[in-house]
Amino acid sequence: MSTLLDFVHEFVPGSSPRTLLLLHGTGGNERDLLALGQSLDPAAALLSPRGRVLENGMPRFFRRLAEGVFDLDDLKTRTDELARFVVAATEQYRLDPAQLIAVGYSNGANIAASILLLRPGILPRAILFRAMVPLVPEQLSAENKADVLIAEGERDPIVSRDEAHRLAALLRQAGAQVTLHFARADHSLSTQDIDVAQRWLAQF
Ligand code: MLT
């Protein structure tokens, strides 16, 4: 564990040029998604920061006012802060920014979606597990050429089908190539999610 730009994080070197940026869900930490990252791509380097917001002691990447109701000012600030961390960590660990793939779960997927929408060019690829629309930017130009997999659960009580389609449409409007998948699951990840993500990754 080390700190860089105030983000507690884990970095696990890889044997391929690819890096997975692992972004945990509410109440998680920098170690939470390491096993998931290793199962998605055992050769990739893993970069895993801990969210800097605490909600009743539970780390998150940005503040929320209620379930699914986000503090948009905080979200924008935290999006910039995380984007700066990603750029700095990429330099410090000599990673290839073109080979960076965000893998976010729930709150981590939401901040990854926010980076895709507000800071095009930082994340060339992203896997968003159980993601929602984090915010709708005031201006949206189709300059984000990212490849994005949105992996939702068809019985998710937190993320509705409509919400998932709205996120896919918004990212497409922003210029991303989006694949939307619904697993036979709820908000928790299932083996089907891992299979779909592995197959999606294999095309790059
Ligand atoms: C969560 O519990 O993390 C929410 O479902 C998503 C969020 O608040 O970003």
CSV table of C-alpha atoms and ligand atoms in Angstrom, one decimal:
chain,number,residue,atom,x,y,z
A,1,MET,CA,0.0,0.0,0.0
A,2,SER,CA,1.3,3.5,-0.8
A,3,THR,CA,0.0,7.0,-1.2
A,4,LEU,CA,0.2,9.2,-4.2
A,5,LEU,CA,-1.7,12.5,-4.5
A,6,ASP,CA,-3.4,11.6,-1.2
A,7,PHE,CA,-5.1,8.5,-2.6
A,8,VAL,CA,-4.3,5.3,-0.6
A,9,HIS,CA,-3.9,2.7,-3.3
A,10,GLU,CA,-2.5,-0.7,-4.2
A,11,PHE,CA,-0.3,-1.2,-7.3
A,12,VAL,CA,0.5,-4.7,-8.5
A,13,PRO,CA,2.9,-4.8,-11.4
A,14,GLY,CA,1.9,-6.9,-14.4
A,15,SER,CA,3.6,-8.9,-17.2
A,16,SER,CA,1.7,-7.2,-20.0
A,17,PRO,CA,1.3,-3.6,-21.0
A,18,ARG,CA,-2.3,-3.5,-19.8
A,19,THR,CA,-3.4,-1.9,-16.5
A,20,LEU,CA,-6.7,-2.4,-14.9
A,21,LEU,CA,-7.8,0.6,-12.8
A,22,LEU,CA,-9.9,-1.0,-10.1
A,23,LEU,CA,-12.6,1.1,-8.5
A,24,HIS,CA,-14.5,-0.4,-5.5
A,25,GLY,CA,-18.1,0.0,-4.4
A,26,THR,CA,-19.4,1.8,-1.3
A,27,GLY,CA,-17.7,0.4,1.9
A,28,GLY,CA,-14.9,-1.2,-0.1
A,29,ASN,CA,-11.3,-0.5,-0.2
A,30,GLU,CA,-8.2,-0.7,-2.4
A,31,ARG,CA,-7.9,-4.5,-1.8
A,32,ASP,CA,-11.5,-5.3,-2.6
A,33,LEU,CA,-11.3,-5.8,-6.4
A,34,LEU,CA,-7.7,-7.2,-6.7
A,35,ALA,CA,-9.0,-10.8,-7.0
A,36,LEU,CA,-11.5,-9.7,-9.6
A,37,GLY,CA,-8.8,-7.9,-11.6
A,38,GLN,CA,-6.6,-11.0,-11.4
A,39,SER,CA,-9.4,-13.2,-12.7
A,40,LEU,CA,-10.2,-10.8,-15.5
A,41,ASP,CA,-6.6,-10.6,-16.7
A,42,PRO,CA,-3.8,-12.4,-14.7
A,43,ALA,CA,-1.1,-10.6,-16.8
A,44,ALA,CA,-2.4,-7.0,-16.3
A,45,ALA,CA,-1.0,-4.6,-13.8
A,46,LEU,CA,-3.5,-3.5,-11.2
A,47,LEU,CA,-4.0,0.0,-9.9
A,48,SER,CA,-6.5,0.3,-7.1
A,49,PRO,CA,-7.2,3.5,-5.2
A,50,ARG,CA,-9.4,3.8,-2.2
A,51,GLY,CA,-12.3,6.3,-2.4
A,52,ARG,CA,-11.6,9.4,-0.3
A,53,VAL,CA,-15.1,10.1,0.9
A,54,LEU,CA,-16.4,8.5,4.1
A,55,GLU,CA,-20.1,7.8,4.5
A,56,ASN,CA,-20.6,6.5,8.1
A,57,GLY,CA,-17.1,5.1,7.9
A,58,MET,CA,-17.6,3.5,4.5
A,59,PRO,CA,-15.2,4.7,1.7
A,60,ARG,CA,-16.8,6.0,-1.5
A,61,PHE,CA,-15.5,8.0,-4.5
A,62,PHE,CA,-18.0,10.9,-4.1
A,63,ARG,CA,-20.7,12.0,-1.7
A,64,ARG,CA,-24.4,11.1,-2.1
A,65,LEU,CA,-27.4,12.7,-0.5
A,66,ALA,CA,-29.5,9.5,-0.6
A,67,GLU,CA,-29.3,6.1,-2.4
A,68,GLY,CA,-28.9,7.1,-6.1
A,69,VAL,CA,-29.1,10.9,-5.4
A,70,PHE,CA,-25.6,12.3,-5.9
A,71,ASP,CA,-24.0,15.5,-4.6
A,72,LEU,CA,-23.1,16.8,-8.1
A,73,ASP,CA,-20.6,19.5,-7.0
A,74,ASP,CA,-18.7,16.9,-5.0
A,75,LEU,CA,-18.9,14.4,-7.9
A,76,LYS,CA,-17.4,16.9,-10.3
A,77,THR,CA,-14.5,17.8,-7.8
A,78,ARG,CA,-13.9,14.1,-7.1
A,79,THR,CA,-13.9,13.2,-10.8
A,80,ASP,CA,-11.2,15.7,-11.4
A,81,GLU,CA,-9.2,14.5,-8.4
A,82,LEU,CA,-9.4,10.9,-9.5
A,83,ALA,CA,-8.5,11.8,-13.1
A,84,ARG,CA,-5.4,13.6,-11.8
A,85,PHE,CA,-4.4,10.6,-9.7
A,86,VAL,CA,-4.8,8.3,-12.7
A,87,VAL,CA,-2.5,10.6,-14.8
A,88,ALA,CA,0.1,10.9,-12.0
A,89,ALA,CA,0.1,7.2,-11.2
A,90,THR,CA,0.4,6.4,-14.9
A,91,GLU,CA,3.6,8.5,-15.0
A,92,GLN,CA,5.0,7.3,-11.7
A,93,TYR,CA,4.6,3.6,-12.5
A,94,ARG,CA,5.4,4.1,-16.2
A,95,LEU,CA,2.2,2.6,-17.4
A,96,ASP,CA,0.8,3.0,-21.0
A,97,PRO,CA,-2.2,5.3,-20.8
A,98,ALA,CA,-3.6,3.8,-24.0
A,99,GLN,CA,-3.7,0.4,-22.3
A,100,LEU,CA,-5.6,1.5,-19.3
A,101,ILE,CA,-9.0,-0.2,-18.6
A,102,ALA,CA,-11.2,1.0,-15.7
A,103,VAL,CA,-13.0,-1.8,-13.9
A,104,GLY,CA,-15.6,-0.2,-11.6
A,105,TYR,CA,-18.3,-1.7,-9.4
A,106,SER,CA,-21.3,0.3,-8.3
A,107,ASN,CA,-20.0,3.5,-6.8
A,108,GLY,CA,-16.7,2.8,-8.5
A,109,ALA,CA,-18.4,2.3,-11.8
A,110,ASN,CA,-20.3,5.5,-11.3
A,111,ILE,CA,-17.2,7.6,-10.9
A,112,ALA,CA,-15.6,5.8,-13.9
A,113,ALA,CA,-18.7,6.8,-15.9
A,114,SER,CA,-18.3,10.4,-14.7
A,115,ILE,CA,-14.6,10.4,-15.8
A,116,LEU,CA,-15.8,9.1,-19.3
A,117,LEU,CA,-18.4,11.9,-19.5
A,118,LEU,CA,-16.4,14.8,-18.0
A,119,ARG,CA,-12.8,14.0,-18.8
A,120,PRO,CA,-12.7,12.3,-22.2
A,121,GLY,CA,-9.3,10.8,-23.1
A,122,ILE,CA,-8.3,9.7,-19.6
A,123,LEU,CA,-9.9,6.2,-19.8
A,124,PRO,CA,-9.7,4.6,-23.3
A,125,ARG,CA,-11.7,1.5,-22.0
A,126,ALA,CA,-14.0,0.8,-19.1
A,127,ILE,CA,-16.0,-2.1,-17.6
A,128,LEU,CA,-18.8,-0.7,-15.5
A,129,PHE,CA,-20.4,-3.2,-13.3
A,130,ARG,CA,-23.8,-2.1,-11.9
A,131,ALA,CA,-23.4,1.5,-13.0
A,132,MET,CA,-26.0,4.3,-13.0
A,133,VAL,CA,-26.1,7.7,-14.7
A,134,PRO,CA,-23.7,9.7,-12.5
A,135,LEU,CA,-24.7,13.1,-14.0
A,136,VAL,CA,-25.7,14.6,-17.3
A,137,PRO,CA,-23.1,17.0,-18.4
A,138,GLU,CA,-24.2,20.5,-19.6
A,139,GLN,CA,-22.4,20.1,-22.8
A,140,LEU,CA,-21.7,16.7,-24.5
A,141,SER,CA,-19.6,16.6,-27.6
A,142,ALA,CA,-19.0,13.2,-29.3
A,143,GLU,CA,-15.3,13.2,-28.5
A,144,ASN,CA,-15.0,10.2,-26.2
A,145,LYS,CA,-13.8,7.3,-28.3
A,146,ALA,CA,-13.8,4.9,-25.4
A,147,ASP,CA,-14.9,1.3,-25.5
A,148,VAL,CA,-17.3,0.6,-22.7
A,149,LEU,CA,-18.9,-2.5,-21.3
A,150,ILE,CA,-21.9,-1.9,-19.0
A,151,ALA,CA,-22.7,-5.0,-17.1
A,152,GLU,CA,-25.9,-4.8,-15.1
A,153,GLY,CA,-28.0,-7.3,-13.2
A,154,GLU,CA,-31.5,-8.0,-14.5
A,155,ARG,CA,-32.9,-8.2,-10.9
A,156,ASP,CA,-30.9,-5.3,-9.5
A,157,PRO,CA,-33.1,-3.4,-7.0
A,158,ILE,CA,-30.7,-0.4,-7.2
A,159,VAL,CA,-30.1,0.0,-11.0
A,160,SER,CA,-33.2,-0.3,-13.1
A,161,ARG,CA,-33.2,-1.4,-16.8
A,162,ASP,CA,-34.2,2.1,-17.8
A,163,GLU,CA,-31.3,3.6,-15.9
A,164,ALA,CA,-28.9,1.2,-17.6
A,165,HIS,CA,-30.3,2.1,-21.0
A,166,ARG,CA,-30.1,5.8,-20.2
A,167,LEU,CA,-26.4,5.4,-19.3
A,168,ALA,CA,-25.7,3.5,-22.5
A,169,ALA,CA,-27.4,6.2,-24.6
A,170,LEU,CA,-25.6,9.0,-22.8
A,171,LEU,CA,-22.2,7.4,-23.3
A,172,ARG,CA,-23.0,6.7,-26.9
A,173,GLN,CA,-24.0,10.3,-27.3
A,174,ALA,CA,-20.6,11.2,-25.9
A,175,GLY,CA,-18.9,9.1,-28.7
A,176,ALA,CA,-18.2,5.8,-26.8
A,177,GLN,CA,-18.6,2.3,-28.3
A,178,VAL,CA,-21.0,0.8,-25.7
A,179,THR,CA,-21.9,-2.9,-25.1
A,180,LEU,CA,-24.7,-3.3,-22.6
A,181,HIS,CA,-25.2,-6.7,-20.9
A,182,PHE,CA,-27.7,-7.9,-18.3
A,183,ALA,CA,-26.6,-10.9,-16.2
A,184,ARG,CA,-29.1,-13.2,-14.3
A,185,ALA,CA,-28.2,-11.5,-11.1
A,186,ASP,CA,-29.0,-8.7,-8.7
A,187,HIS,CA,-26.6,-5.9,-7.5
A,188,SER,CA,-24.0,-8.5,-6.6
A,189,LEU,CA,-21.6,-9.8,-9.3
A,190,SER,CA,-22.2,-13.2,-10.7
A,191,THR,CA,-19.9,-15.6,-12.6
A,192,GLN,CA,-21.9,-14.6,-15.7
A,193,ASP,CA,-20.6,-11.0,-15.2
A,194,ILE,CA,-17.0,-12.3,-15.1
A,195,ASP,CA,-17.4,-14.4,-18.2
A,196,VAL,CA,-18.9,-11.5,-20.2
A,197,ALA,CA,-16.2,-9.2,-19.0
A,198,GLN,CA,-13.4,-11.7,-19.9
A,199,ARG,CA,-14.9,-12.2,-23.4
A,200,TRP,CA,-15.3,-8.4,-23.9
A,201,LEU,CA,-11.6,-7.9,-22.8
A,202,ALA,CA,-10.4,-10.6,-25.2
A,203,GLN,CA,-11.2,-8.5,-28.2
A,204,PHE,CA,-8.5,-5.9,-27.4
B,1,MLT,C1,-23.8,2.4,-4.0
B,1,MLT,O1,-24.3,1.8,-3.1
B,1,MLT,O2,-22.6,2.6,-4.2
B,1,MLT,C2,-24.8,3.0,-5.0
B,1,MLT,O3,-25.6,2.1,-5.4
B,1,MLT,C3,-24.1,3.7,-6.1
B,1,MLT,C4,-23.5,5.0,-5.7
B,1,MLT,O4,-24.0,5.5,-4.7
B,1,MLT,O5,-22.7,5.5,-6.4
